[in-house]
PDB file of C-alpha atoms in Angstrom:
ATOM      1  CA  UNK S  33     -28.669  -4.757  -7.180  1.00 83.00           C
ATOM      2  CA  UNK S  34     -25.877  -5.486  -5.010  1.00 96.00           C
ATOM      3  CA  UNK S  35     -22.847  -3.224  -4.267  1.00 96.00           C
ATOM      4  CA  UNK S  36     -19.836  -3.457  -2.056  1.00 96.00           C
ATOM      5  CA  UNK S  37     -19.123  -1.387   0.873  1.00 97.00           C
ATOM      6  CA  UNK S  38     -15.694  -0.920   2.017  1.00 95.00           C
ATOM      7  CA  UNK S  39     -15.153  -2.885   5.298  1.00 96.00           C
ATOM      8  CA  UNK S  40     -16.116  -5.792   2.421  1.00 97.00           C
ATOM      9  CA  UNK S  41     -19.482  -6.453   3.495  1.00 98.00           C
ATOM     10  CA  UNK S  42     -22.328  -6.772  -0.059  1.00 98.00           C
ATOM     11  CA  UNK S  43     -24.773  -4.079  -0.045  1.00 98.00           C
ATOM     12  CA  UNK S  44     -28.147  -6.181  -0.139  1.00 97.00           C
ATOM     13  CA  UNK S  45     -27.239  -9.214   1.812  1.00 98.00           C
ATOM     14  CA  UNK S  46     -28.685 -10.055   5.505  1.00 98.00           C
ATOM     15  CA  UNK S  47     -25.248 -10.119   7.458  1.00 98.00           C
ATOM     16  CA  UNK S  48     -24.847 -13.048  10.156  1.00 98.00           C
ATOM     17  CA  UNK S  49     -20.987 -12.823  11.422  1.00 98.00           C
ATOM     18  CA  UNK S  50     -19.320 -16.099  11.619  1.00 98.00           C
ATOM     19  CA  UNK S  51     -16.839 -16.616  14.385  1.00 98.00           C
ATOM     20  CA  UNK S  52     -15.322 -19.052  11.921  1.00 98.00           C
ATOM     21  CA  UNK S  53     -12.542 -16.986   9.794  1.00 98.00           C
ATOM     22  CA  UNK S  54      -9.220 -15.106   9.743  1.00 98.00           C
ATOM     23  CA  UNK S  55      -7.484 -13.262   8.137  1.00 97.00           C
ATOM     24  CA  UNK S  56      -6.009 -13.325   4.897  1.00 97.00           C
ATOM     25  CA  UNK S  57      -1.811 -13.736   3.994  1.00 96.00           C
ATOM     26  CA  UNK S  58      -0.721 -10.072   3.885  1.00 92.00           C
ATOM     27  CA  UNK S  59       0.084 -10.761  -0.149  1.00 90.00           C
ATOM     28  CA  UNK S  60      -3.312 -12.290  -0.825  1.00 90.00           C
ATOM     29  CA  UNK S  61      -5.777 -10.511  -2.474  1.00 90.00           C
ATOM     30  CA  UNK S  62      -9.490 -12.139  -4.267  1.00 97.00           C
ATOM     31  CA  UNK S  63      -8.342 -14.028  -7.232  1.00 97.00           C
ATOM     32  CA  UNK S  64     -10.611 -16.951  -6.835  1.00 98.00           C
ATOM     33  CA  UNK S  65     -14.568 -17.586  -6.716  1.00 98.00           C
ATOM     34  CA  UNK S  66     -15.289 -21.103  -5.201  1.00 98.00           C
ATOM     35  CA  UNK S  67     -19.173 -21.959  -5.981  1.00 98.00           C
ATOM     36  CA  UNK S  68     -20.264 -24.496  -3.415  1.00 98.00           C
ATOM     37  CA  UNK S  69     -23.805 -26.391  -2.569  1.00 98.00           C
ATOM     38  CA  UNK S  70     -24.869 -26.747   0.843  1.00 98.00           C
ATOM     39  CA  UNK S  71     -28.020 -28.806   2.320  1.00 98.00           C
ATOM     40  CA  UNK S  72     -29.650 -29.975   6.240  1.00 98.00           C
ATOM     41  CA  UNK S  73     -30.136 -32.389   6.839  1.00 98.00           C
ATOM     42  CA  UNK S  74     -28.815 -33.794   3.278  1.00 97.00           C
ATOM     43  CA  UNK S  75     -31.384 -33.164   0.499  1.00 97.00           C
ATOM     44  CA  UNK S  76     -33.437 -30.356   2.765  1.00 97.00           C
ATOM     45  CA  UNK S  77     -33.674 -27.412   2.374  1.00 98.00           C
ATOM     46  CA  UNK S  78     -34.830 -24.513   4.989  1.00 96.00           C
ATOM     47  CA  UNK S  79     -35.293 -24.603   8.689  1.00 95.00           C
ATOM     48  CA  UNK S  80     -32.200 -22.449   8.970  1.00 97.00           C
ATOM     49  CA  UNK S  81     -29.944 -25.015   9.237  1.00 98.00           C
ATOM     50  CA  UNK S  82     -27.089 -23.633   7.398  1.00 98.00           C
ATOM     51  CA  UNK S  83     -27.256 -20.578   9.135  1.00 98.00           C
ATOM     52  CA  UNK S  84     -26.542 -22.261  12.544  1.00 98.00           C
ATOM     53  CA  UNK S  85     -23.740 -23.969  11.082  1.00 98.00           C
ATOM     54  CA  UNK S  86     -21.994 -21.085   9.898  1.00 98.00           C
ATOM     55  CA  UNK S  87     -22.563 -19.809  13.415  1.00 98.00           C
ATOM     56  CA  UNK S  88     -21.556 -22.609  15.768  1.00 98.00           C
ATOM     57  CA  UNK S  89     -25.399 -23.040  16.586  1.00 98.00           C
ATOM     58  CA  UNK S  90     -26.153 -26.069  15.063  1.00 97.00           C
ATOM     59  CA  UNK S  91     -28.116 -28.223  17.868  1.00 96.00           C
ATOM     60  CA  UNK S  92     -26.887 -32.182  16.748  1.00 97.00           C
ATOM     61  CA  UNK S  93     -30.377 -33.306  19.023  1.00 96.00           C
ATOM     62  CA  UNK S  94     -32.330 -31.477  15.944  1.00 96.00           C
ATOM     63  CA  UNK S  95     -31.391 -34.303  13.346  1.00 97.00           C
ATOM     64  CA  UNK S  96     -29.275 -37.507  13.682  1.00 97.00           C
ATOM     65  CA  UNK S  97     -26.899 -36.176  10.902  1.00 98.00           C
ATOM     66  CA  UNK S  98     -26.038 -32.881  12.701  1.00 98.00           C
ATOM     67  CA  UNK S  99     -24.014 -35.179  15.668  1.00 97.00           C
ATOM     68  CA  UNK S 100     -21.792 -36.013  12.784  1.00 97.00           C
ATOM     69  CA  UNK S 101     -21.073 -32.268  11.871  1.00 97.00           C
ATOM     70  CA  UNK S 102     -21.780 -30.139  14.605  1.00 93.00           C
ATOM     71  CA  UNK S 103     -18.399 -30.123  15.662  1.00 95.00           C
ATOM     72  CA  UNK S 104     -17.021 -28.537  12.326  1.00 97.00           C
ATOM     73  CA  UNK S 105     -15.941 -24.972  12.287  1.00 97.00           C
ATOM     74  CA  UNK S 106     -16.294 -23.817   8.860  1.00 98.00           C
ATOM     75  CA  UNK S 107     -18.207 -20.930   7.246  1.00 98.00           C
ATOM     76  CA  UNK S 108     -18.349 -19.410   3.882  1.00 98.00           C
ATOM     77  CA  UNK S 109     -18.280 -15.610   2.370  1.00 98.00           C
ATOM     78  CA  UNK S 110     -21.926 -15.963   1.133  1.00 98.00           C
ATOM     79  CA  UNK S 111     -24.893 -18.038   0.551  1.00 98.00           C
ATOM     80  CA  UNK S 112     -27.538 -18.330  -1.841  1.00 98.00           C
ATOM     81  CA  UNK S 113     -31.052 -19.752  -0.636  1.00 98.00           C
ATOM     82  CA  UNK S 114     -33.377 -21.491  -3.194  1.00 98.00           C
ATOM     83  CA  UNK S 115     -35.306 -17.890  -3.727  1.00 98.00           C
ATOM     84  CA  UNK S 116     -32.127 -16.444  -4.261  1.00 98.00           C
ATOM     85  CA  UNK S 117     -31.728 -14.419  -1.171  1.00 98.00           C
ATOM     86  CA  UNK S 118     -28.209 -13.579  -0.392  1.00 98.00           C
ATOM     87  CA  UNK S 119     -26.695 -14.216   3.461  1.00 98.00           C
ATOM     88  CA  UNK S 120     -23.250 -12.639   3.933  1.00 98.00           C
ATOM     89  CA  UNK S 121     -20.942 -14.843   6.707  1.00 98.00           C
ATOM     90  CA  UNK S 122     -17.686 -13.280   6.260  1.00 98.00           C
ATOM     91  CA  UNK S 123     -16.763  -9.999   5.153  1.00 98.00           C
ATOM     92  CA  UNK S 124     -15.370 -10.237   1.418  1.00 98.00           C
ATOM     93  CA  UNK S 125     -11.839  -9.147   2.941  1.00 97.00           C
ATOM     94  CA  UNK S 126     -11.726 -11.975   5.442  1.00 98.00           C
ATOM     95  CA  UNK S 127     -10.234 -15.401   4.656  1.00 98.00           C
ATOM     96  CA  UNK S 128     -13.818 -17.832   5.166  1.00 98.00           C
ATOM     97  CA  UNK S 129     -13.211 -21.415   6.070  1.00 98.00           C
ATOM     98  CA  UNK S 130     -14.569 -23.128   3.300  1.00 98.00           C
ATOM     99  CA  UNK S 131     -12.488 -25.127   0.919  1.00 97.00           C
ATOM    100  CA  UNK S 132      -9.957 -26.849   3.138  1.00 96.00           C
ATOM    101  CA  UNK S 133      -7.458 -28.630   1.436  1.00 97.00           C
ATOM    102  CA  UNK S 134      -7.191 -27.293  -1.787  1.00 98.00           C
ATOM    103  CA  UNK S 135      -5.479 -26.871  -5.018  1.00 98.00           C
ATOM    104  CA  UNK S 136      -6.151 -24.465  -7.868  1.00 98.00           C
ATOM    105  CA  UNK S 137      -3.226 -24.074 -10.868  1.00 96.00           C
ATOM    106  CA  UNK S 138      -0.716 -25.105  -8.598  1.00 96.00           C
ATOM    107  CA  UNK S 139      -1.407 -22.610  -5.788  1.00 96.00           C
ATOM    108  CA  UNK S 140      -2.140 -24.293  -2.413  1.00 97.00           C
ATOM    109  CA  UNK S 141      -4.715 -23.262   0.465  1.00 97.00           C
ATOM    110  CA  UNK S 142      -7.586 -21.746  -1.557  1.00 98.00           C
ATOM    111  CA  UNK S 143      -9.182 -20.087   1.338  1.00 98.00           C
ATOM    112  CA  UNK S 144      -6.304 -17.456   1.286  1.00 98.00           C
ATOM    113  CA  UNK S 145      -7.191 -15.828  -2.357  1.00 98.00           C
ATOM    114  CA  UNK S 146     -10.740 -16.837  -2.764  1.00 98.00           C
ATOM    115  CA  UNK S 147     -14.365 -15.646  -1.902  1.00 98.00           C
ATOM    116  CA  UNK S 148     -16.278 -19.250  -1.225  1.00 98.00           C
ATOM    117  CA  UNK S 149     -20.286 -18.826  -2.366  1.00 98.00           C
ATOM    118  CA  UNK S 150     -22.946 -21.674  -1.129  1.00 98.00           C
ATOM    119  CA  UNK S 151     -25.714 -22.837  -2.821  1.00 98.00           C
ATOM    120  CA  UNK S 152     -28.057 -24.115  -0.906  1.00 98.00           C
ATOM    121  CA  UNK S 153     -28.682 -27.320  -2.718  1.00 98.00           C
ATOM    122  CA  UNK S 154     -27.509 -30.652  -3.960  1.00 97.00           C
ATOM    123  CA  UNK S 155     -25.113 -32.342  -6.168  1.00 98.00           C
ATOM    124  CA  UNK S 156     -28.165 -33.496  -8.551  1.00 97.00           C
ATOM    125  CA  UNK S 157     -31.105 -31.111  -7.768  1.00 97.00           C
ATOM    126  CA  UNK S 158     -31.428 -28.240 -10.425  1.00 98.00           C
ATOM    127  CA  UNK S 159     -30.393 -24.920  -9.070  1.00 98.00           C
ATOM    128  CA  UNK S 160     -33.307 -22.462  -8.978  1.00 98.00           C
ATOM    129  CA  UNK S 161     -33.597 -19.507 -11.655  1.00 98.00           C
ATOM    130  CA  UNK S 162     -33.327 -16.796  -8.996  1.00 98.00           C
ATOM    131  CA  UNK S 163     -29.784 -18.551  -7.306  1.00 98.00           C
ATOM    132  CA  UNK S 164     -28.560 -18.572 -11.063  1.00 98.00           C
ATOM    133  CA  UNK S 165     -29.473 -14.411 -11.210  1.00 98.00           C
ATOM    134  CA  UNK S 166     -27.784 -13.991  -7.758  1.00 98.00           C
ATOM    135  CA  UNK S 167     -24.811 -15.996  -8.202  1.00 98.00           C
ATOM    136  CA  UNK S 168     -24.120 -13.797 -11.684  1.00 98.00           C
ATOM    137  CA  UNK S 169     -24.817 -10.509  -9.800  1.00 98.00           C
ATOM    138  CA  UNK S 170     -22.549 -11.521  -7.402  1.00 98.00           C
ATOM    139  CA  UNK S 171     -19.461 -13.107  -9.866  1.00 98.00           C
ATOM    140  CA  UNK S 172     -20.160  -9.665 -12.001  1.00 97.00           C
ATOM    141  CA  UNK S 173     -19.736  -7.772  -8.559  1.00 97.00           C
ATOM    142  CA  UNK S 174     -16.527  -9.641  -7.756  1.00 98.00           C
ATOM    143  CA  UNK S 175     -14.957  -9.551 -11.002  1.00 97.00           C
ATOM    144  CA  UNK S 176     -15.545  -5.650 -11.092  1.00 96.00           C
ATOM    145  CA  UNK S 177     -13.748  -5.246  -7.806  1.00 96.00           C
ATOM    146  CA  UNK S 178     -10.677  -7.131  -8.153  1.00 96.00           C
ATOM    147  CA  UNK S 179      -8.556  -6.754 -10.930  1.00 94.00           C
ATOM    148  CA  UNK S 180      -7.387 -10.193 -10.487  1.00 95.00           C
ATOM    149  CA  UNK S 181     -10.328 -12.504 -10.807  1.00 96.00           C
ATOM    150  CA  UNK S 182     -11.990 -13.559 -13.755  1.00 95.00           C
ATOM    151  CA  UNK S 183     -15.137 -15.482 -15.269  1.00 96.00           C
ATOM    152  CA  UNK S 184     -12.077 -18.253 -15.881  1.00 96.00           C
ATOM    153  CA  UNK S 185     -11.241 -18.032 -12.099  1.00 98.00           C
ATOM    154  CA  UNK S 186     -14.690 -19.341 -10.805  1.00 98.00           C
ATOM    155  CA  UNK S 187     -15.111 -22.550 -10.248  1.00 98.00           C
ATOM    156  CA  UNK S 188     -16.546 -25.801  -8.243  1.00 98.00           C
ATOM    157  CA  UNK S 189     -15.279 -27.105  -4.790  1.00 98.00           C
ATOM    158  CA  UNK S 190     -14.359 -29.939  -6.690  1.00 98.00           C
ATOM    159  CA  UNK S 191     -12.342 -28.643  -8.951  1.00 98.00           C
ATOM    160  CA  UNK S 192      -9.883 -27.262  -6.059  1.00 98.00           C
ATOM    161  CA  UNK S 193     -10.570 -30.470  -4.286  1.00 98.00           C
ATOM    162  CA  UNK S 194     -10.865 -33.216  -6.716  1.00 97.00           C
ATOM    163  CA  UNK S 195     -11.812 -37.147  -4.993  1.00 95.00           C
ATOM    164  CA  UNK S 196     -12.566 -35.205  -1.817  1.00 97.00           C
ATOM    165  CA  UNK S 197     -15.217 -32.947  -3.100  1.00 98.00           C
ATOM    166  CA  UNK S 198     -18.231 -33.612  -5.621  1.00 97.00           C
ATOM    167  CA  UNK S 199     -20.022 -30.033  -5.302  1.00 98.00           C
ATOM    168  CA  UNK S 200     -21.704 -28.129  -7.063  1.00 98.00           C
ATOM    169  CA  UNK S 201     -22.703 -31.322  -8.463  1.00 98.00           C
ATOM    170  CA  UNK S 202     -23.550 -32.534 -12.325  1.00 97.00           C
ATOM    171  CA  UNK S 203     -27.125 -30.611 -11.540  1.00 98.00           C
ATOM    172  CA  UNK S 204     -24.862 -27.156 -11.533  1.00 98.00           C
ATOM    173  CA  UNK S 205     -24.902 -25.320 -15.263  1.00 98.00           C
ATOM    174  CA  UNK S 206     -21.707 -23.902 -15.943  1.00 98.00           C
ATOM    175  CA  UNK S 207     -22.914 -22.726 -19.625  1.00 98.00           C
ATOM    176  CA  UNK S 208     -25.816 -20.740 -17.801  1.00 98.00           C
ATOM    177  CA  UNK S 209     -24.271 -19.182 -15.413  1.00 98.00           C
ATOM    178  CA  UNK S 210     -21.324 -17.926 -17.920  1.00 97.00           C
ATOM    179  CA  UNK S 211     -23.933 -16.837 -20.200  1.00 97.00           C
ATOM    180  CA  UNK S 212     -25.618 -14.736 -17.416  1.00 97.00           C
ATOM    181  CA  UNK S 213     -22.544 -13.370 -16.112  1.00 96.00           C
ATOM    182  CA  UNK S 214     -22.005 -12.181 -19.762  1.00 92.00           C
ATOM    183  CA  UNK S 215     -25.756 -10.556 -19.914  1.00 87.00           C
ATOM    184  CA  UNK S 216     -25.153  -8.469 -17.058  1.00 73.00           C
TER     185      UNK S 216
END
């Protein structure tokens, strides 16, 4: 069971600060849940890659791919391994780097009003049972701290970033993850 302290860290998860954040806009609170998917090298999963690059550790000799990317600065709030396990970047109160440009009903910038979750996973790889239990822990969480997001406010990157951004992917069940959000 996860809770959330008040500095806006979750109760449960490992924490591993990212340098890679700021601040929110003075007028922006949470009204936005941004489900990702995350995999390295593409279509991999462990070794701890993610980690590093949500850290500004990731060594680019440790897979051709990572010289493409291991100049990006990005992060997200949270991330979900395959087991489910829960890895906190950025406190909850922090504005993550994680959607870039982005759209959602007409308001710009998502990073300012939303908390950005990763799956670790792929556009067309089935999510594991324990990341769908996780991710609804976590969206019921949320939605019970801030007044001002709901189950219709959670969405995919590329809803917020439509031709730029294909995640969570077709493999990514909307239906069960509403349903479970509704169980809890």
């Amino acid at each position: 069971m996860f809770q959330l302290s008040d500095n806006g860290l979750v109760i449960g998860a490992k924490y591993l600060e990212s340098p890679n954040y700021g601040d929110r806009p003075l007028d922006a609170g949470v009204s936005l849940l941004v489900v990702h998917n995350i995999s390295l090298p593409p279509g991999q999963y462990g070794g701890g890659h993610i980690e590093r690059l949500f850290l500004n550790q990731l060594d680019p000799l440790a897979d051709p791919y990572f010289e493409t990317i291991n100049h990006l600065k990005v992060s997200a709030h949270l991330l979900i391994d395959r087991q489910g396990r829960v890895t906190q970047f950025v406190p909850l109160n922090k504005r993550a780097w994680h959607a870039g440009t982005s759209c959602f009903n007409g308001e710009d910038d998502c990073n300012n009003y939303s908390v950005g979750i990763e799956l670790e996973g792929c556009d067309d790889d089935p999510y594991s049972d324990a990341q769908y239990l996780a991710l609804a822990e976590i969206s019921c969480l949320l939605i019970s701290e801030y007044s001002t997001l709901n189950p219709d406010r959670i969405c995919g990157h590329s809803e917020i970033a439509p031709g730029r951004k294909t995640d969570p992917g077709e493999a990514f069940d909307w239906d069960r993850l509403r349903s479970l959000i509704d169980d809890v």
